[in-house]
Coordinates of N, CA and C in Angstrom, one line a residue:
X1 N 52.3 34.7 -33.3 CA 51.7 34.8 -31.6 C 49.9 34.6 -31.9
X2 N 49.5 34.3 -31.4 CA 47.7 34.7 -31.7 C 47.5 35.5 -31.1
X3 N 46.2 36.4 -31.5 CA 46.0 37.8 -31.1 C 44.9 37.6 -29.8
X4 N 44.9 37.9 -28.9 CA 44.2 38.1 -27.7 C 42.8 38.5 -28.0
X5 N 41.6 37.9 -28.0 CA 40.2 38.6 -28.2 C 39.6 38.3 -26.8
X6 N 39.4 39.9 -26.6 CA 38.9 40.5 -25.1 C 37.4 39.8 -25.2
X7 N 37.0 39.5 -26.2 CA 35.3 39.5 -26.9 C 35.2 38.0 -26.1
X8 N 35.8 37.0 -26.1 CA 35.4 35.8 -25.9 C 35.8 35.2 -24.5
X9 N 35.5 34.2 -24.2 CA 35.7 33.7 -22.7 C 36.4 33.6 -22.5
X10 N 37.6 33.3 -21.5 CA 38.8 33.1 -20.7 C 38.9 32.2 -19.4
X11 N 39.7 31.8 -19.4 CA 40.0 31.0 -17.9 C 41.3 30.8 -17.8
X12 N 41.8 30.5 -16.7 CA 43.4 29.8 -16.4 C 43.2 28.6 -16.6
X13 N 44.3 28.5 -17.6 CA 44.9 26.9 -17.8 C 44.6 26.2 -16.4
X14 N 44.0 24.7 -16.5 CA 43.4 24.3 -15.3 C 45.1 23.4 -14.9
X15 N 46.0 23.5 -15.8 CA 47.3 23.3 -14.9 C 48.3 24.3 -14.4
X16 N 47.2 25.1 -13.7 CA 48.3 26.6 -13.8 C 47.6 26.9 -12.0
X17 N 48.7 27.0 -11.0 CA 48.3 27.4 -9.7 C 48.9 28.7 -9.6
X18 N 48.0 29.2 -8.5 CA 48.4 30.6 -8.4 C 48.4 30.9 -7.1
X19 N 49.1 32.1 -6.7 CA 49.6 32.5 -5.3 C 50.0 33.2 -5.1
X20 N 48.9 34.0 -4.2 CA 48.5 35.5 -3.9 C 49.9 35.9 -3.4
X21 N 50.3 36.9 -3.6 CA 51.4 37.7 -2.6 C 51.0 39.2 -2.7
X22 N 51.6 40.0 -1.9 CA 51.5 41.2 -1.5 C 51.5 41.9 -2.7
X23 N 52.0 41.9 -3.7 CA 52.7 42.4 -5.1 C 51.9 41.7 -6.5
X24 N 50.8 41.4 -6.0 CA 49.8 40.8 -6.9 C 49.6 38.9 -6.7
X25 N 50.7 38.2 -7.6 CA 50.5 36.9 -7.4 C 51.7 36.3 -8.6
X26 N 52.0 35.0 -7.9 CA 52.7 34.1 -9.0 C 51.7 32.7 -9.7
X27 N 52.5 32.8 -10.8 CA 51.3 31.8 -11.4 C 52.5 30.6 -11.9
X28 N 52.0 29.3 -11.6 CA 52.9 28.5 -11.8 C 52.5 27.5 -12.9
X29 N 52.6 27.3 -13.9 CA 52.5 26.3 -15.2 C 52.8 25.1 -14.7
X30 N 52.1 23.9 -14.4 CA 52.5 22.5 -14.1 C 52.9 21.6 -15.3
X31 N 52.3 21.6 -16.5 CA 52.5 21.4 -18.1 C 53.9 22.2 -18.4
X32 N 54.3 23.4 -18.5 CA 55.1 24.3 -19.3 C 56.1 24.3 -18.1
X33 N 56.1 24.3 -17.1 CA 56.7 24.5 -16.1 C 57.4 26.2 -15.5
X34 N 56.7 26.6 -16.5 CA 56.5 28.2 -16.1 C 56.3 29.2 -15.3
X35 N 56.7 29.6 -15.3 CA 56.3 31.0 -13.5 C 56.3 32.5 -14.3
X36 N 54.7 32.7 -13.9 CA 54.7 34.0 -14.3 C 54.2 34.6 -12.8
X37 N 54.9 36.1 -13.2 CA 54.5 37.4 -12.1 C 53.2 38.0 -12.5
X38 N 52.3 38.2 -11.4 CA 51.1 39.1 -11.8 C 51.9 40.3 -10.7
X39 N 52.0 41.7 -11.4 CA 52.5 42.5 -10.7 C 51.3 43.5 -9.9
X40 N 50.3 43.0 -10.0 CA 49.2 44.3 -8.9 C 47.9 43.2 -8.7
X41 N 47.3 43.7 -7.6 CA 46.1 42.7 -7.3 C 45.3 42.9 -8.0
X42 N 45.0 44.0 -9.0 CA 43.8 44.2 -9.9 C 44.2 43.2 -11.0
X43 N 45.2 42.7 -11.8 CA 45.3 41.8 -12.6 C 44.9 40.5 -11.7
X44 N 45.6 40.4 -10.5 CA 44.9 39.0 -10.1 C 43.5 38.9 -9.7
X45 N 42.8 40.1 -9.8 CA 41.4 39.8 -9.3 C 40.7 39.5 -11.2
X46 N 41.4 40.2 -12.0 CA 41.0 40.1 -13.4 C 40.6 38.4 -13.9
X47 N 42.2 37.9 -13.5 CA 42.3 36.5 -13.9 C 41.5 35.7 -13.2
X48 N 41.3 36.1 -11.6 CA 40.5 35.1 -10.9 C 38.5 35.2 -11.6
X49 N 38.5 36.4 -12.0 CA 37.4 36.7 -12.9 C 36.7 35.9 -14.0
X50 N 38.1 35.7 -14.8 CA 38.1 35.1 -16.2 C 36.8 34.2 -16.0
X51 N 36.8 33.3 -15.4 CA 36.4 31.6 -15.1 C 34.6 32.0 -15.0
X52 N 33.9 33.2 -14.6 CA 32.5 33.4 -14.3 C 31.9 34.6 -14.8
X53 N 33.0 35.2 -15.8 CA 32.1 36.4 -16.7 C 32.1 35.8 -17.9
X54 N 31.2 36.2 -18.7 CA 30.8 35.6 -20.2 C 32.3 36.1 -21.1
X55 N 33.2 37.5 -21.1 CA 34.1 37.5 -21.3 C 35.4 38.1 -21.1
X56 N 36.6 38.2 -21.9 CA 37.5 38.9 -20.8 C 37.2 40.8 -20.6
X57 N 36.4 40.8 -21.7 CA 35.9 42.8 -21.2 C 35.0 42.5 -19.9
X58 N 34.0 41.6 -20.2 CA 33.1 41.4 -19.0 C 33.8 41.5 -17.6
X59 N 35.1 40.5 -17.5 CA 35.6 40.7 -16.5 C 36.3 41.9 -16.1
X60 N 37.4 42.8 -17.0 CA 37.7 43.8 -17.0 C 36.3 44.9 -16.5
X61 N 35.6 44.8 -17.0 CA 34.0 45.8 -16.0 C 34.4 45.6 -15.0
X62 N 33.7 43.8 -14.6 CA 33.8 44.0 -13.2 C 34.8 43.9 -12.2
X63 N 36.0 44.4 -12.6 CA 36.5 44.6 -11.8 C 37.4 46.0 -11.8
X64 N 36.1 47.0 -12.5 CA 36.7 48.3 -12.3 C 37.5 49.0 -13.5
X65 N 38.1 48.5 -14.3 CA 39.0 49.0 -15.6 C 37.9 49.2 -16.9
X66 N 38.6 50.5 -16.9 CA 38.1 51.3 -18.2 C 39.4 52.1 -18.9
X67 N 38.8 52.9 -20.0 CA 39.9 53.3 -20.6 C 40.8 53.0 -21.4
X68 N 42.1 53.6 -20.6 CA 43.4 53.2 -20.7 C 44.0 52.0 -20.3
X69 N 43.4 51.7 -18.8 CA 43.6 50.7 -18.1 C 43.0 49.6 -18.9
X70 N 42.1 49.5 -19.3 CA 41.7 48.5 -20.2 C 42.5 48.3 -21.1
X71 N 42.8 48.9 -21.9 CA 44.3 48.8 -23.2 C 45.1 47.8 -22.4
X72 N 45.8 48.7 -21.1 CA 46.8 48.0 -20.5 C 46.6 46.4 -20.1
X73 N 45.3 46.1 -19.2 CA 45.3 44.8 -18.9 C 44.8 43.7 -19.9
X74 N 44.4 44.3 -21.4 CA 44.2 43.4 -21.7 C 45.6 43.0 -22.6
X75 N 46.5 43.8 -22.8 CA 47.4 43.5 -22.9 C 48.6 42.5 -22.1
X76 N 48.1 42.3 -20.7 CA 48.8 41.8 -20.1 C 48.0 40.2 -20.4
X77 N 46.7 40.7 -20.1 CA 46.4 39.1 -20.6 C 46.4 38.6 -21.9
X78 N 46.8 39.3 -22.6 CA 47.7 38.6 -24.3 C 49.1 38.3 -24.2
X79 N 49.6 38.6 -23.2 CA 50.7 37.9 -22.6 C 50.6 36.9 -22.0
X80 N 49.8 36.7 -20.7 CA 49.1 35.3 -20.3 C 48.6 34.5 -21.5
X81 N 47.7 34.9 -22.3 CA 47.3 33.6 -23.4 C 48.6 33.0 -24.3
X82 N 49.4 33.9 -24.6 CA 50.5 33.7 -25.2 C 51.5 32.5 -24.6
X83 N 51.5 32.7 -23.4 CA 52.4 31.8 -22.6 C 51.7 30.6 -21.9
X84 N 50.0 30.5 -22.5 CA 49.4 29.1 -22.3 C 49.0 29.1 -20.9
X85 N 49.0 30.5 -19.8 CA 48.4 30.4 -18.5 C 47.1 30.8 -18.4
X86 N 46.8 31.5 -19.7 CA 45.0 31.3 -19.3 C 44.9 31.1 -20.7
X87 N 43.6 30.5 -20.8 CA 43.4 29.4 -22.4 C 41.7 29.8 -22.5
X88 N 41.7 30.2 -24.1 CA 40.2 30.1 -24.3 C 39.3 28.7 -23.4
X89 N 37.9 29.6 -23.2 CA 37.1 29.2 -22.4 C 35.9 27.9 -23.4
X90 N 35.7 27.0 -23.3 CA 35.1 26.5 -24.6 C 33.5 26.0 -23.6
X91 N 32.6 26.2 -24.1 CA 31.1 25.9 -23.7 C 31.2 24.2 -23.3

């Protein structure tokens, strides 16, 4: 599995649909037919913020993450990247 680089720019895969839910959100990838659950609203806000920030780290900062929370959410983004829910953004 490739490592997730929090200092790079990321975005939701164009084939991923997001359905907000009270617990967080459901992500559905139309290409792979995979379903992922975002288990909290902060992770949803982070994933949505990826497209407008220069890096995943700055997206984390923008939604108020730091310290041990940052590590936990970085791991969650790594899982989403491994399943192609989020992809590296190119200029």
